[in-house]
């Protein structure tokens, strides 16, 4: 049975390297055939807010590729609401959902990595 | 990795001590167990190392053994009294060493995180687990030679069997290279490839700091 990993990203893009670490890990794990879940929590909800092209490393672009490759990405709806991050502002195709979805992922994961603080 | 079973027995061993020894040996030898096996000797097989120690003794005291008969498995689990072969089998499974992966993403001098995570690694090794460190992002600074906070501890960990790997791309970004690293730290040319494999296939448990 294919193994599953859940990644929790609690940091925003460009304030540290965590967004890049989490998304790059997700991309590589997906490429190697694992089921990958990426939960955007706290300031992590800013990651899909990076929508435009950049002439430096672009975590939004990597996130878009991760979605295309089949990484399951979800945003904590309360964290998004607190920051006024709305659907129109972010990369398409990422559901804003309640924490229950995350605990459900935890229940069904072989491994969990948290990128926070 | 062999399972180490230490049996602590009174001198001379009483009936309970002899029954416990036989029960341990029946697990060690399985179907080929023969009642006539000399249970006064230490035994090494493909999967087991059995040591017989007197109680009281210096080794019992050093290991905090408080009574006999008792067994100490992999220096992790202490059990007092006579237990059955089935119970012994279950405990051996419980005392199997765990491979613990520690991902470090922070510099040693920023706060106490690295000191604390190294302490976790040291303790985990002490109780018979395997420990591996993966240094990525700012965590590569932990591998730097000459850091007064980390160098000695890192060397001790490596001497005790801990593998330490550092991401080449992050070393490069920090101006670090093999020559600037503590002896024994190896370099991962493809950090994400290696890390995914370690997390998903090699390590039983993972902590990230």
PDB file of C-alpha atoms in Angstrom:
ATOM      1  CA  UNK A   1       0.000   0.000   0.000  1.00  0.00           C
ATOM      2  CA  UNK A   2       1.280   3.446  -0.890  1.00  0.00           C
ATOM      3  CA  UNK A   3       2.569   5.294   2.151  1.00  0.00           C
ATOM      4  CA  UNK A   4       1.210   8.690   3.106  1.00  0.00           C
ATOM      5  CA  UNK A   5       2.946  11.704   4.585  1.00  0.00           C
ATOM      6  CA  UNK A   6       1.303  14.802   6.014  1.00  0.00           C
ATOM      7  CA  UNK A   7       3.236  18.054   6.153  1.00  0.00           C
ATOM      8  CA  UNK A   8       2.119  20.957   8.314  1.00  0.00           C
ATOM      9  CA  UNK A   9       3.421  24.375   7.292  1.00  0.00           C
ATOM     10  CA  UNK A  10       2.966  27.062   9.922  1.00  0.00           C
ATOM     11  CA  UNK A  11       5.302  29.712   8.512  1.00  0.00           C
ATOM     12  CA  UNK A  12       4.858  32.275   5.772  1.00  0.00           C
ATOM     13  CA  UNK A  13       6.798  32.501   2.521  1.00  0.00           C
ATOM     14  CA  UNK A  14      10.093  34.480   2.510  1.00  0.00           C
ATOM     15  CA  UNK A  15      10.131  35.029   6.296  1.00  0.00           C
ATOM     16  CA  UNK A  16      12.084  31.788   6.656  1.00  0.00           C
ATOM     17  CA  UNK A  17      13.041  28.834   4.479  1.00  0.00           C
ATOM     18  CA  UNK A  18      10.290  26.615   5.869  1.00  0.00           C
ATOM     19  CA  UNK A  19       7.782  27.198   3.075  1.00  0.00           C
ATOM     20  CA  UNK A  20      10.451  26.143   0.536  1.00  0.00           C
ATOM     21  CA  UNK A  21      11.495  23.136   2.633  1.00  0.00           C
ATOM     22  CA  UNK A  22       7.907  21.925   2.999  1.00  0.00           C
ATOM     23  CA  UNK A  23       6.922  22.433  -0.643  1.00  0.00           C
ATOM     24  CA  UNK A  24      10.176  20.980  -2.014  1.00  0.00           C
ATOM     25  CA  UNK A  25       9.818  17.973   0.275  1.00  0.00           C
ATOM     26  CA  UNK A  26       6.219  17.561  -0.923  1.00  0.00           C
ATOM     27  CA  UNK A  27       7.288  17.710  -4.583  1.00  0.00           C
ATOM     28  CA  UNK A  28      10.054  15.130  -4.125  1.00  0.00           C
ATOM     29  CA  UNK A  29       7.887  12.773  -2.049  1.00  0.00           C
ATOM     30  CA  UNK A  30       5.150  12.941  -4.706  1.00  0.00           C
ATOM     31  CA  UNK A  31       7.696  12.319  -7.469  1.00  0.00           C
ATOM     32  CA  UNK A  32       8.788   9.194  -5.595  1.00  0.00           C
ATOM     33  CA  UNK A  33       5.194   7.943  -5.569  1.00  0.00           C
ATOM     34  CA  UNK A  34       3.985   8.700  -2.036  1.00  0.00           C
ATOM     35  CA  UNK A  35       0.626  10.203  -1.108  1.00  0.00           C
ATOM     36  CA  UNK A  36       1.397  13.690   0.120  1.00  0.00           C
ATOM     37  CA  UNK A  37      -0.806  16.029   2.158  1.00  0.00           C
ATOM     38  CA  UNK A  38       0.181  19.638   2.790  1.00  0.00           C
ATOM     39  CA  UNK A  39      -1.743  21.513   5.466  1.00  0.00           C
ATOM     40  CA  UNK A  40      -1.343  25.302   5.442  1.00  0.00           C
ATOM     41  CA  UNK A  41      -1.777  26.558   8.967  1.00  0.00           C
ATOM     42  CA  UNK A  42      -1.188  29.893  10.705  1.00  0.00           C
ATOM     43  CA  UNK A  43       1.004  32.116   8.537  1.00  0.00           C
ATOM     44  CA  UNK A  44       1.408  29.154   6.178  1.00  0.00           C
ATOM     45  CA  UNK A  45      -1.825  30.314   4.536  1.00  0.00           C
ATOM     46  CA  UNK A  46       0.173  33.126   2.883  1.00  0.00           C
ATOM     47  CA  UNK A  47       2.079  30.621   0.737  1.00  0.00           C
ATOM     48  CA  UNK A  48      -0.578  30.321  -2.042  1.00  0.00           C
ATOM     49  CA  UNK A  49      -0.876  34.117  -1.930  1.00  0.00           C
ATOM     50  CA  UNK A  50       2.377  34.189  -3.917  1.00  0.00           C
ATOM     51  CA  UNK A  51       0.793  34.138  -7.372  1.00  0.00           C
ATOM     52  CA  UNK A  52       2.930  36.204  -9.712  1.00  0.00           C
ATOM     53  CA  UNK A  53       6.240  35.548 -11.415  1.00  0.00           C
ATOM     54  CA  UNK A  54       9.437  36.423  -9.583  1.00  0.00           C
ATOM     55  CA  UNK A  55      13.047  36.709 -10.694  1.00  0.00           C
ATOM     56  CA  UNK A  56      14.111  34.893  -7.513  1.00  0.00           C
ATOM     57  CA  UNK A  57      13.023  31.573  -5.959  1.00  0.00           C
ATOM     58  CA  UNK A  58       9.237  31.385  -6.194  1.00  0.00           C
ATOM     59  CA  UNK A  59       7.539  29.161  -3.651  1.00  0.00           C
ATOM     60  CA  UNK A  60       4.119  29.907  -5.196  1.00  0.00           C
ATOM     61  CA  UNK A  61       5.283  28.431  -8.492  1.00  0.00           C
ATOM     62  CA  UNK A  62       6.514  25.307  -6.694  1.00  0.00           C
ATOM     63  CA  UNK A  63       3.191  25.048  -4.880  1.00  0.00           C
ATOM     64  CA  UNK A  64       1.324  25.264  -8.199  1.00  0.00           C
ATOM     65  CA  UNK A  65       3.495  22.420  -9.532  1.00  0.00           C
ATOM     66  CA  UNK A  66       2.831  20.394  -6.373  1.00  0.00           C
ATOM     67  CA  UNK A  67      -0.930  20.766  -6.913  1.00  0.00           C
ATOM     68  CA  UNK A  68      -0.563  19.752 -10.547  1.00  0.00           C
ATOM     69  CA  UNK A  69       1.497  16.702  -9.519  1.00  0.00           C
ATOM     70  CA  UNK A  70      -1.252  15.551  -7.157  1.00  0.00           C
ATOM     71  CA  UNK A  71      -0.146  16.816  -3.758  1.00  0.00           C
ATOM     72  CA  UNK A  72      -3.263  17.320  -1.598  1.00  0.00           C
ATOM     73  CA  UNK A  73      -3.148  20.901  -0.341  1.00  0.00           C
ATOM     74  CA  UNK A  74      -5.643  22.380   2.113  1.00  0.00           C
ATOM     75  CA  UNK A  75      -5.867  25.689   3.950  1.00  0.00           C
ATOM     76  CA  UNK A  76      -7.136  26.182   7.486  1.00  0.00           C
ATOM     77  CA  UNK A  77     -10.224  28.324   6.935  1.00  0.00           C
ATOM     78  CA  UNK A  78     -10.020  30.079  10.305  1.00  0.00           C
ATOM     79  CA  UNK A  79      -6.374  31.051   9.784  1.00  0.00           C
ATOM     80  CA  UNK A  80      -7.244  32.395   6.319  1.00  0.00           C
ATOM     81  CA  UNK A  81     -10.222  34.313   7.643  1.00  0.00           C
ATOM     82  CA  UNK A  82      -8.142  35.868  10.432  1.00  0.00           C
ATOM     83  CA  UNK A  83      -5.714  37.208   7.823  1.00  0.00           C
ATOM     84  CA  UNK A  84      -8.392  38.174   5.282  1.00  0.00           C
ATOM     85  CA  UNK A  85      -6.895  35.710   2.830  1.00  0.00           C
ATOM     86  CA  UNK A  86      -9.768  34.989   0.441  1.00  0.00           C
ATOM     87  CA  UNK A  87     -10.154  32.523  -2.431  1.00  0.00           C
ATOM     88  CA  UNK A  88      -9.745  35.172  -5.128  1.00  0.00           C
ATOM     89  CA  UNK A  89      -6.345  36.153  -3.723  1.00  0.00           C
ATOM     90  CA  UNK A  90      -4.742  32.743  -3.832  1.00  0.00           C
ATOM     91  CA  UNK A  91      -3.672  30.035  -6.245  1.00  0.00           C
ATOM     92  CA  UNK A  92      -6.688  28.130  -7.563  1.00  0.00           C
ATOM     93  CA  UNK A  93      -7.668  24.653  -6.452  1.00  0.00           C
ATOM     94  CA  UNK A  94      -6.905  24.769  -2.718  1.00  0.00           C
ATOM     95  CA  UNK A  95      -9.897  24.157  -0.472  1.00  0.00           C
ATOM     96  CA  UNK A  96     -10.308  26.226   2.705  1.00  0.00           C
ATOM     97  CA  UNK A  97     -11.545  23.774   5.307  1.00  0.00           C
ATOM     98  CA  UNK A  98     -11.886  23.146   9.016  1.00  0.00           C
ATOM     99  CA  UNK A  99      -9.293  21.495  11.270  1.00  0.00           C
ATOM    100  CA  UNK A 100     -11.193  18.222  11.183  1.00  0.00           C
ATOM    101  CA  UNK A 101      -9.702  17.603   7.746  1.00  0.00           C
ATOM    102  CA  UNK A 102      -6.220  17.883   9.221  1.00  0.00           C
ATOM    103  CA  UNK A 103      -6.907  15.470  12.076  1.00  0.00           C
ATOM    104  CA  UNK A 104      -8.356  13.102   9.503  1.00  0.00           C
ATOM    105  CA  UNK A 105      -5.078  13.329   7.571  1.00  0.00           C
ATOM    106  CA  UNK A 106      -3.144  12.638  10.792  1.00  0.00           C
ATOM    107  CA  UNK A 107      -5.215   9.518  11.415  1.00  0.00           C
ATOM    108  CA  UNK A 108      -4.371   8.236   7.969  1.00  0.00           C
ATOM    109  CA  UNK A 109      -0.673   9.141   7.683  1.00  0.00           C
ATOM    110  CA  UNK A 110       2.407   6.977   8.047  1.00  0.00           C
ATOM    111  CA  UNK A 111       4.602   9.969   8.811  1.00  0.00           C
ATOM    112  CA  UNK A 112       4.072  13.602   9.801  1.00  0.00           C
ATOM    113  CA  UNK A 113       6.472  16.525   9.541  1.00  0.00           C
ATOM    114  CA  UNK A 114       5.758  19.925  11.047  1.00  0.00           C
ATOM    115  CA  UNK A 115       7.432  23.078   9.798  1.00  0.00           C
ATOM    116  CA  UNK A 116       6.869  25.700  12.448  1.00  0.00           C
ATOM    117  CA  UNK A 117       8.597  28.329  14.592  1.00  0.00           C
TER     118      UNK A 117
ATOM    119  CA  UNK B   1      21.224  -6.095  15.444  1.00  0.00           C
ATOM    120  CA  UNK B   2      21.428  -8.696  18.244  1.00  0.00           C
ATOM    121  CA  UNK B   3      19.014  -8.526  21.153  1.00  0.00           C
ATOM    122  CA  UNK B   4      20.914  -8.262  24.434  1.00  0.00           C
ATOM    123  CA  UNK B   5      19.277 -10.101  27.331  1.00  0.00           C
ATOM    124  CA  UNK B   6      20.903  -9.785  30.718  1.00  0.00           C
ATOM    125  CA  UNK B   7      19.674 -12.144  33.420  1.00  0.00           C
ATOM    126  CA  UNK B   8      20.291 -11.183  37.044  1.00  0.00           C
ATOM    127  CA  UNK B   9      20.290 -14.093  39.476  1.00  0.00           C
ATOM    128  CA  UNK B  10      20.906 -14.650  43.166  1.00  0.00           C
ATOM    129  CA  UNK B  11      24.090 -16.483  44.181  1.00  0.00           C
ATOM    130  CA  UNK B  12      23.712 -19.406  44.053  1.00  0.00           C
ATOM    131  CA  UNK B  13      20.702 -19.147  41.723  1.00  0.00           C
ATOM    132  CA  UNK B  14      17.480 -20.330  43.342  1.00  0.00           C
ATOM    133  CA  UNK B  15      14.672 -22.209  41.667  1.00  0.00           C
ATOM    134  CA  UNK B  16      12.966 -19.055  40.354  1.00  0.00           C
ATOM    135  CA  UNK B  17      16.233 -17.857  38.797  1.00  0.00           C
ATOM    136  CA  UNK B  18      16.744 -21.200  37.078  1.00  0.00           C
ATOM    137  CA  UNK B  19      13.189 -21.246  35.677  1.00  0.00           C
ATOM    138  CA  UNK B  20      13.584 -17.702  34.326  1.00  0.00           C
ATOM    139  CA  UNK B  21      16.915 -18.654  32.719  1.00  0.00           C
ATOM    140  CA  UNK B  22      15.316 -21.692  31.051  1.00  0.00           C
ATOM    141  CA  UNK B  23      12.426 -19.571  29.785  1.00  0.00           C
ATOM    142  CA  UNK B  24      14.844 -17.065  28.267  1.00  0.00           C
ATOM    143  CA  UNK B  25      16.903 -19.835  26.661  1.00  0.00           C
ATOM    144  CA  UNK B  26      13.800 -21.475  25.205  1.00  0.00           C
ATOM    145  CA  UNK B  27      13.080 -18.176  23.431  1.00  0.00           C
ATOM    146  CA  UNK B  28      16.697 -17.792  22.305  1.00  0.00           C
ATOM    147  CA  UNK B  29      16.964 -21.320  20.900  1.00  0.00           C
ATOM    148  CA  UNK B  30      13.348 -21.724  19.773  1.00  0.00           C
ATOM    149  CA  UNK B  31      12.510 -25.240  18.677  1.00  0.00           C
ATOM    150  CA  UNK B  32      16.078 -26.444  19.057  1.00  0.00           C
ATOM    151  CA  UNK B  33      15.994 -25.661  22.790  1.00  0.00           C
ATOM    152  CA  UNK B  34      17.363 -28.508  24.815  1.00  0.00           C
ATOM    153  CA  UNK B  35      16.833 -28.691  28.559  1.00  0.00           C
ATOM    154  CA  UNK B  36      20.406 -29.870  28.881  1.00  0.00           C
ATOM    155  CA  UNK B  37      21.874 -26.638  27.537  1.00  0.00           C
ATOM    156  CA  UNK B  38      24.391 -25.409  30.065  1.00  0.00           C
ATOM    157  CA  UNK B  39      22.668 -22.347  31.435  1.00  0.00           C
ATOM    158  CA  UNK B  40      25.647 -21.248  33.464  1.00  0.00           C
ATOM    159  CA  UNK B  41      27.410 -19.744  30.452  1.00  0.00           C
ATOM    160  CA  UNK B  42      26.928 -16.519  28.538  1.00  0.00           C
ATOM    161  CA  UNK B  43      25.456 -17.280  25.103  1.00  0.00           C
ATOM    162  CA  UNK B  44      25.763 -15.640  21.699  1.00  0.00           C
ATOM    163  CA  UNK B  45      23.622 -16.717  18.745  1.00  0.00           C
ATOM    164  CA  UNK B  46      22.793 -15.068  15.406  1.00  0.00           C
ATOM    165  CA  UNK B  47      20.020 -12.982  16.967  1.00  0.00           C
ATOM    166  CA  UNK B  48      20.755 -12.931  20.691  1.00  0.00           C
ATOM    167  CA  UNK B  49      23.391 -12.223  23.267  1.00  0.00           C
ATOM    168  CA  UNK B  50      22.541 -13.595  26.688  1.00  0.00           C
ATOM    169  CA  UNK B  51      24.600 -12.569  29.706  1.00  0.00           C
ATOM    170  CA  UNK B  52      24.228 -14.020  33.193  1.00  0.00           C
ATOM    171  CA  UNK B  53      25.026 -11.671  36.062  1.00  0.00           C
ATOM    172  CA  UNK B  54      24.997 -12.248  39.811  1.00  0.00           C
ATOM    173  CA  UNK B  55      22.762 -10.177  42.071  1.00  0.00           C
ATOM    174  CA  UNK B  56      23.773  -8.191  44.024  1.00  0.00           C
ATOM    175  CA  UNK B  57      26.791  -7.089  41.978  1.00  0.00           C
ATOM    176  CA  UNK B  58      28.517  -4.009  40.624  1.00  0.00           C
ATOM    177  CA  UNK B  59      26.922  -4.411  37.183  1.00  0.00           C
ATOM    178  CA  UNK B  60      23.466  -4.754  38.766  1.00  0.00           C
ATOM    179  CA  UNK B  61      24.032  -1.574  40.747  1.00  0.00           C
ATOM    180  CA  UNK B  62      25.355   0.330  37.709  1.00  0.00           C
ATOM    181  CA  UNK B  63      22.233  -0.583  35.766  1.00  0.00           C
ATOM    182  CA  UNK B  64      19.817   0.172  38.581  1.00  0.00           C
ATOM    183  CA  UNK B  65      18.695  -3.445  38.934  1.00  0.00           C
ATOM    184  CA  UNK B  66      16.811  -3.754  42.207  1.00  0.00           C
ATOM    185  CA  UNK B  67      16.176  -7.460  42.554  1.00  0.00           C
ATOM    186  CA  UNK B  68      16.553 -10.985  41.227  1.00  0.00           C
ATOM    187  CA  UNK B  69      15.486 -12.904  39.285  1.00  0.00           C
ATOM    188  CA  UNK B  70      15.155 -10.212  36.681  1.00  0.00           C
ATOM    189  CA  UNK B  71      15.962  -9.580  33.045  1.00  0.00           C
ATOM    190  CA  UNK B  72      17.145  -6.451  31.301  1.00  0.00           C
ATOM    191  CA  UNK B  73      16.488  -6.372  27.560  1.00  0.00           C
ATOM    192  CA  UNK B  74      18.590  -4.173  25.266  1.00  0.00           C
ATOM    193  CA  UNK B  75      19.319  -1.980  28.279  1.00  0.00           C
ATOM    194  CA  UNK B  76      15.810  -0.611  27.745  1.00  0.00           C
ATOM    195  CA  UNK B  77      13.336  -2.841  29.576  1.00  0.00           C
ATOM    196  CA  UNK B  78      13.709  -4.240  33.113  1.00  0.00           C
ATOM    197  CA  UNK B  79      11.384  -7.001  34.255  1.00  0.00           C
ATOM    198  CA  UNK B  80      11.386  -8.548  37.723  1.00  0.00           C
ATOM    199  CA  UNK B  81      10.219 -12.036  38.616  1.00  0.00           C
ATOM    200  CA  UNK B  82       9.610 -15.168  36.574  1.00  0.00           C
ATOM    201  CA  UNK B  83       7.826 -14.614  33.285  1.00  0.00           C
ATOM    202  CA  UNK B  84       6.802 -17.040  30.573  1.00  0.00           C
ATOM    203  CA  UNK B  85       8.543 -17.513  27.191  1.00  0.00           C
ATOM    204  CA  UNK B  86       5.513 -15.883  25.520  1.00  0.00           C
ATOM    205  CA  UNK B  87       5.830 -12.828  27.747  1.00  0.00           C
ATOM    206  CA  UNK B  88       9.566 -12.674  27.073  1.00  0.00           C
ATOM    207  CA  UNK B  89       8.906 -12.731  23.299  1.00  0.00           C
ATOM    208  CA  UNK B  90       6.487  -9.807  23.630  1.00  0.00           C
ATOM    209  CA  UNK B  91       8.968  -7.800  25.664  1.00  0.00           C
ATOM    210  CA  UNK B  92      11.788  -8.451  23.196  1.00  0.00           C
ATOM    211  CA  UNK B  93       9.554  -6.983  20.480  1.00  0.00           C
ATOM    212  CA  UNK B  94       8.837  -3.964  22.697  1.00  0.00           C
ATOM    213  CA  UNK B  95      12.536  -3.402  23.435  1.00  0.00           C
ATOM    214  CA  UNK B  96      13.643  -3.441  19.780  1.00  0.00           C
ATOM    215  CA  UNK B  97      15.783  -0.405  18.995  1.00  0.00           C
ATOM    216  CA  UNK B  98      14.024   2.385  17.142  1.00  0.00           C
ATOM    217  CA  UNK B  99      15.735   4.332  14.407  1.00  0.00           C
ATOM    218  CA  UNK B 100      15.146   7.971  15.265  1.00  0.00           C
ATOM    219  CA  UNK B 101      15.703  10.628  12.626  1.00  0.00           C
ATOM    220  CA  UNK B 102      16.311  14.183  13.734  1.00  0.00           C
ATOM    221  CA  UNK B 103      16.032  16.959  11.165  1.00  0.00           C
ATOM    222  CA  UNK B 104      17.748  20.160  12.278  1.00  0.00           C
ATOM    223  CA  UNK B 105      16.865  23.406  10.482  1.00  0.00           C
ATOM    224  CA  UNK B 106      18.288  25.954  12.958  1.00  0.00           C
ATOM    225  CA  UNK B 107      21.680  27.410  13.853  1.00  0.00           C
ATOM    226  CA  UNK B 108      23.205  26.299  17.143  1.00  0.00           C
ATOM    227  CA  UNK B 109      23.706  29.809  18.474  1.00  0.00           C
ATOM    228  CA  UNK B 110      20.260  31.317  17.820  1.00  0.00           C
ATOM    229  CA  UNK B 111      18.544  29.798  20.854  1.00  0.00           C
ATOM    230  CA  UNK B 112      18.555  26.616  22.931  1.00  0.00           C
ATOM    231  CA  UNK B 113      16.749  24.488  20.329  1.00  0.00           C
ATOM    232  CA  UNK B 114      19.875  22.779  19.009  1.00  0.00           C
ATOM    233  CA  UNK B 115      21.228  22.098  22.512  1.00  0.00           C
ATOM    234  CA  UNK B 116      17.924  20.465  23.420  1.00  0.00           C
ATOM    235  CA  UNK B 117      17.645  18.402  20.270  1.00  0.00           C
ATOM    236  CA  UNK B 118      21.226  17.121  20.658  1.00  0.00           C
ATOM    237  CA  UNK B 119      20.302  16.087  24.196  1.00  0.00           C
ATOM    238  CA  UNK B 120      17.392  14.072  22.808  1.00  0.00           C
ATOM    239  CA  UNK B 121      19.783  12.346  20.401  1.00  0.00           C
ATOM    240  CA  UNK B 122      22.252  11.588  23.205  1.00  0.00           C
ATOM    241  CA  UNK B 123      19.586  10.126  25.471  1.00  0.00           C
ATOM    242  CA  UNK B 124      18.029   8.078  22.667  1.00  0.00           C
ATOM    243  CA  UNK B 125      21.440   6.532  21.907  1.00  0.00           C
ATOM    244  CA  UNK B 126      22.051   5.796  25.587  1.00  0.00           C
ATOM    245  CA  UNK B 127      18.921   3.669  25.856  1.00  0.00           C
ATOM    246  CA  UNK B 128      19.904   1.599  22.839  1.00  0.00           C
ATOM    247  CA  UNK B 129      18.181   3.333  19.935  1.00  0.00           C
ATOM    248  CA  UNK B 130      19.794   4.300  16.653  1.00  0.00           C
ATOM    249  CA  UNK B 131      19.964   8.011  15.897  1.00  0.00           C
ATOM    250  CA  UNK B 132      20.613   9.903  12.683  1.00  0.00           C
ATOM    251  CA  UNK B 133      20.830  13.658  12.180  1.00  0.00           C
ATOM    252  CA  UNK B 134      19.986  15.436   8.949  1.00  0.00           C
ATOM    253  CA  UNK B 135      21.232  19.028   8.743  1.00  0.00           C
ATOM    254  CA  UNK B 136      19.309  21.220   6.315  1.00  0.00           C
ATOM    255  CA  UNK B 137      18.647  24.950   5.857  1.00  0.00           C
ATOM    256  CA  UNK B 138      20.394  26.860   8.725  1.00  0.00           C
ATOM    257  CA  UNK B 139      20.854  23.502  10.475  1.00  0.00           C
ATOM    258  CA  UNK B 140      24.024  22.921   8.425  1.00  0.00           C
ATOM    259  CA  UNK B 141      25.825  25.281  10.853  1.00  0.00           C
ATOM    260  CA  UNK B 142      25.495  22.538  13.476  1.00  0.00           C
ATOM    261  CA  UNK B 143      28.066  20.545  11.482  1.00  0.00           C
ATOM    262  CA  UNK B 144      30.685  23.298  11.507  1.00  0.00           C
ATOM    263  CA  UNK B 145      34.066  22.475  12.935  1.00  0.00           C
ATOM    264  CA  UNK B 146      35.152  24.634  15.882  1.00  0.00           C
ATOM    265  CA  UNK B 147      31.727  25.628  17.215  1.00  0.00           C
ATOM    266  CA  UNK B 148      32.211  25.628  20.984  1.00  0.00           C
ATOM    267  CA  UNK B 149      28.573  24.706  21.645  1.00  0.00           C
ATOM    268  CA  UNK B 150      28.252  21.768  19.311  1.00  0.00           C
ATOM    269  CA  UNK B 151      31.574  20.346  18.067  1.00  0.00           C
ATOM    270  CA  UNK B 152      32.372  18.134  21.059  1.00  0.00           C
ATOM    271  CA  UNK B 153      28.809  16.872  21.383  1.00  0.00           C
ATOM    272  CA  UNK B 154      28.578  16.139  17.677  1.00  0.00           C
ATOM    273  CA  UNK B 155      31.871  14.213  17.762  1.00  0.00           C
ATOM    274  CA  UNK B 156      30.653  12.185  20.755  1.00  0.00           C
ATOM    275  CA  UNK B 157      27.386  11.393  18.986  1.00  0.00           C
ATOM    276  CA  UNK B 158      29.257  10.265  15.868  1.00  0.00           C
ATOM    277  CA  UNK B 159      31.619   8.122  17.991  1.00  0.00           C
ATOM    278  CA  UNK B 160      28.564   6.511  19.577  1.00  0.00           C
ATOM    279  CA  UNK B 161      27.258   5.477  16.156  1.00  0.00           C
ATOM    280  CA  UNK B 162      25.076   8.439  15.170  1.00  0.00           C
ATOM    281  CA  UNK B 163      25.144   9.198  11.442  1.00  0.00           C
ATOM    282  CA  UNK B 164      25.155  12.885  10.528  1.00  0.00           C
ATOM    283  CA  UNK B 165      24.349  14.118   7.039  1.00  0.00           C
ATOM    284  CA  UNK B 166      24.315  17.716   5.775  1.00  0.00           C
ATOM    285  CA  UNK B 167      22.637  19.158   2.688  1.00  0.00           C
ATOM    286  CA  UNK B 168      25.184  20.218   0.074  1.00  0.00           C
ATOM    287  CA  UNK B 169      23.017  23.000  -1.383  1.00  0.00           C
ATOM    288  CA  UNK B 170      22.573  24.583   2.046  1.00  0.00           C
ATOM    289  CA  UNK B 171      26.248  24.149   2.960  1.00  0.00           C
ATOM    290  CA  UNK B 172      27.131  25.925  -0.269  1.00  0.00           C
ATOM    291  CA  UNK B 173      24.726  28.779   0.487  1.00  0.00           C
ATOM    292  CA  UNK B 174      26.434  29.224   3.880  1.00  0.00           C
ATOM    293  CA  UNK B 175      29.970  29.104   2.442  1.00  0.00           C
ATOM    294  CA  UNK B 176      30.659  25.781   4.134  1.00  0.00           C
ATOM    295  CA  UNK B 177      32.333  22.698   2.692  1.00  0.00           C
ATOM    296  CA  UNK B 178      33.703  19.306   3.730  1.00  0.00           C
ATOM    297  CA  UNK B 179      36.899  20.835   5.172  1.00  0.00           C
ATOM    298  CA  UNK B 180      34.913  23.113   7.441  1.00  0.00           C
ATOM    299  CA  UNK B 181      32.814  20.279   8.879  1.00  0.00           C
ATOM    300  CA  UNK B 182      33.367  18.131  11.952  1.00  0.00           C
ATOM    301  CA  UNK B 183      35.007  14.798  11.033  1.00  0.00           C
ATOM    302  CA  UNK B 184      32.406  12.163  10.283  1.00  0.00           C
ATOM    303  CA  UNK B 185      29.708  14.472   8.935  1.00  0.00           C
ATOM    304  CA  UNK B 186      28.788  13.299   5.428  1.00  0.00           C
ATOM    305  CA  UNK B 187      27.309  15.403   2.650  1.00  0.00           C
ATOM    306  CA  UNK B 188      24.024  14.771   0.867  1.00  0.00           C
ATOM    307  CA  UNK B 189      24.253  15.789  -2.795  1.00  0.00           C
ATOM    308  CA  UNK B 190      20.502  15.445  -3.251  1.00  0.00           C
ATOM    309  CA  UNK B 191      19.034  16.486   0.104  1.00  0.00           C
ATOM    310  CA  UNK B 192      15.340  16.214  -0.771  1.00  0.00           C
ATOM    311  CA  UNK B 193      15.827  12.819  -2.440  1.00  0.00           C
ATOM    312  CA  UNK B 194      17.734  11.542   0.614  1.00  0.00           C
ATOM    313  CA  UNK B 195      15.411  13.135   3.149  1.00  0.00           C
ATOM    314  CA  UNK B 196      12.240  11.696   1.603  1.00  0.00           C
ATOM    315  CA  UNK B 197      13.838   8.236   1.607  1.00  0.00           C
ATOM    316  CA  UNK B 198      14.999   8.568   5.219  1.00  0.00           C
ATOM    317  CA  UNK B 199      11.656   9.876   6.472  1.00  0.00           C
ATOM    318  CA  UNK B 200       9.469   7.435   4.534  1.00  0.00           C
ATOM    319  CA  UNK B 201      11.596   4.264   4.497  1.00  0.00           C
ATOM    320  CA  UNK B 202      14.546   4.325   6.894  1.00  0.00           C
ATOM    321  CA  UNK B 203      13.531   6.075  10.091  1.00  0.00           C
ATOM    322  CA  UNK B 204      10.957   4.639  12.481  1.00  0.00           C
ATOM    323  CA  UNK B 205      10.347   8.007  14.124  1.00  0.00           C
ATOM    324  CA  UNK B 206      11.132  11.553  13.043  1.00  0.00           C
ATOM    325  CA  UNK B 207      11.560  14.793  14.963  1.00  0.00           C
ATOM    326  CA  UNK B 208      12.087  18.106  13.240  1.00  0.00           C
ATOM    327  CA  UNK B 209      13.510  21.193  14.932  1.00  0.00           C
TER     328      UNK B 209
END
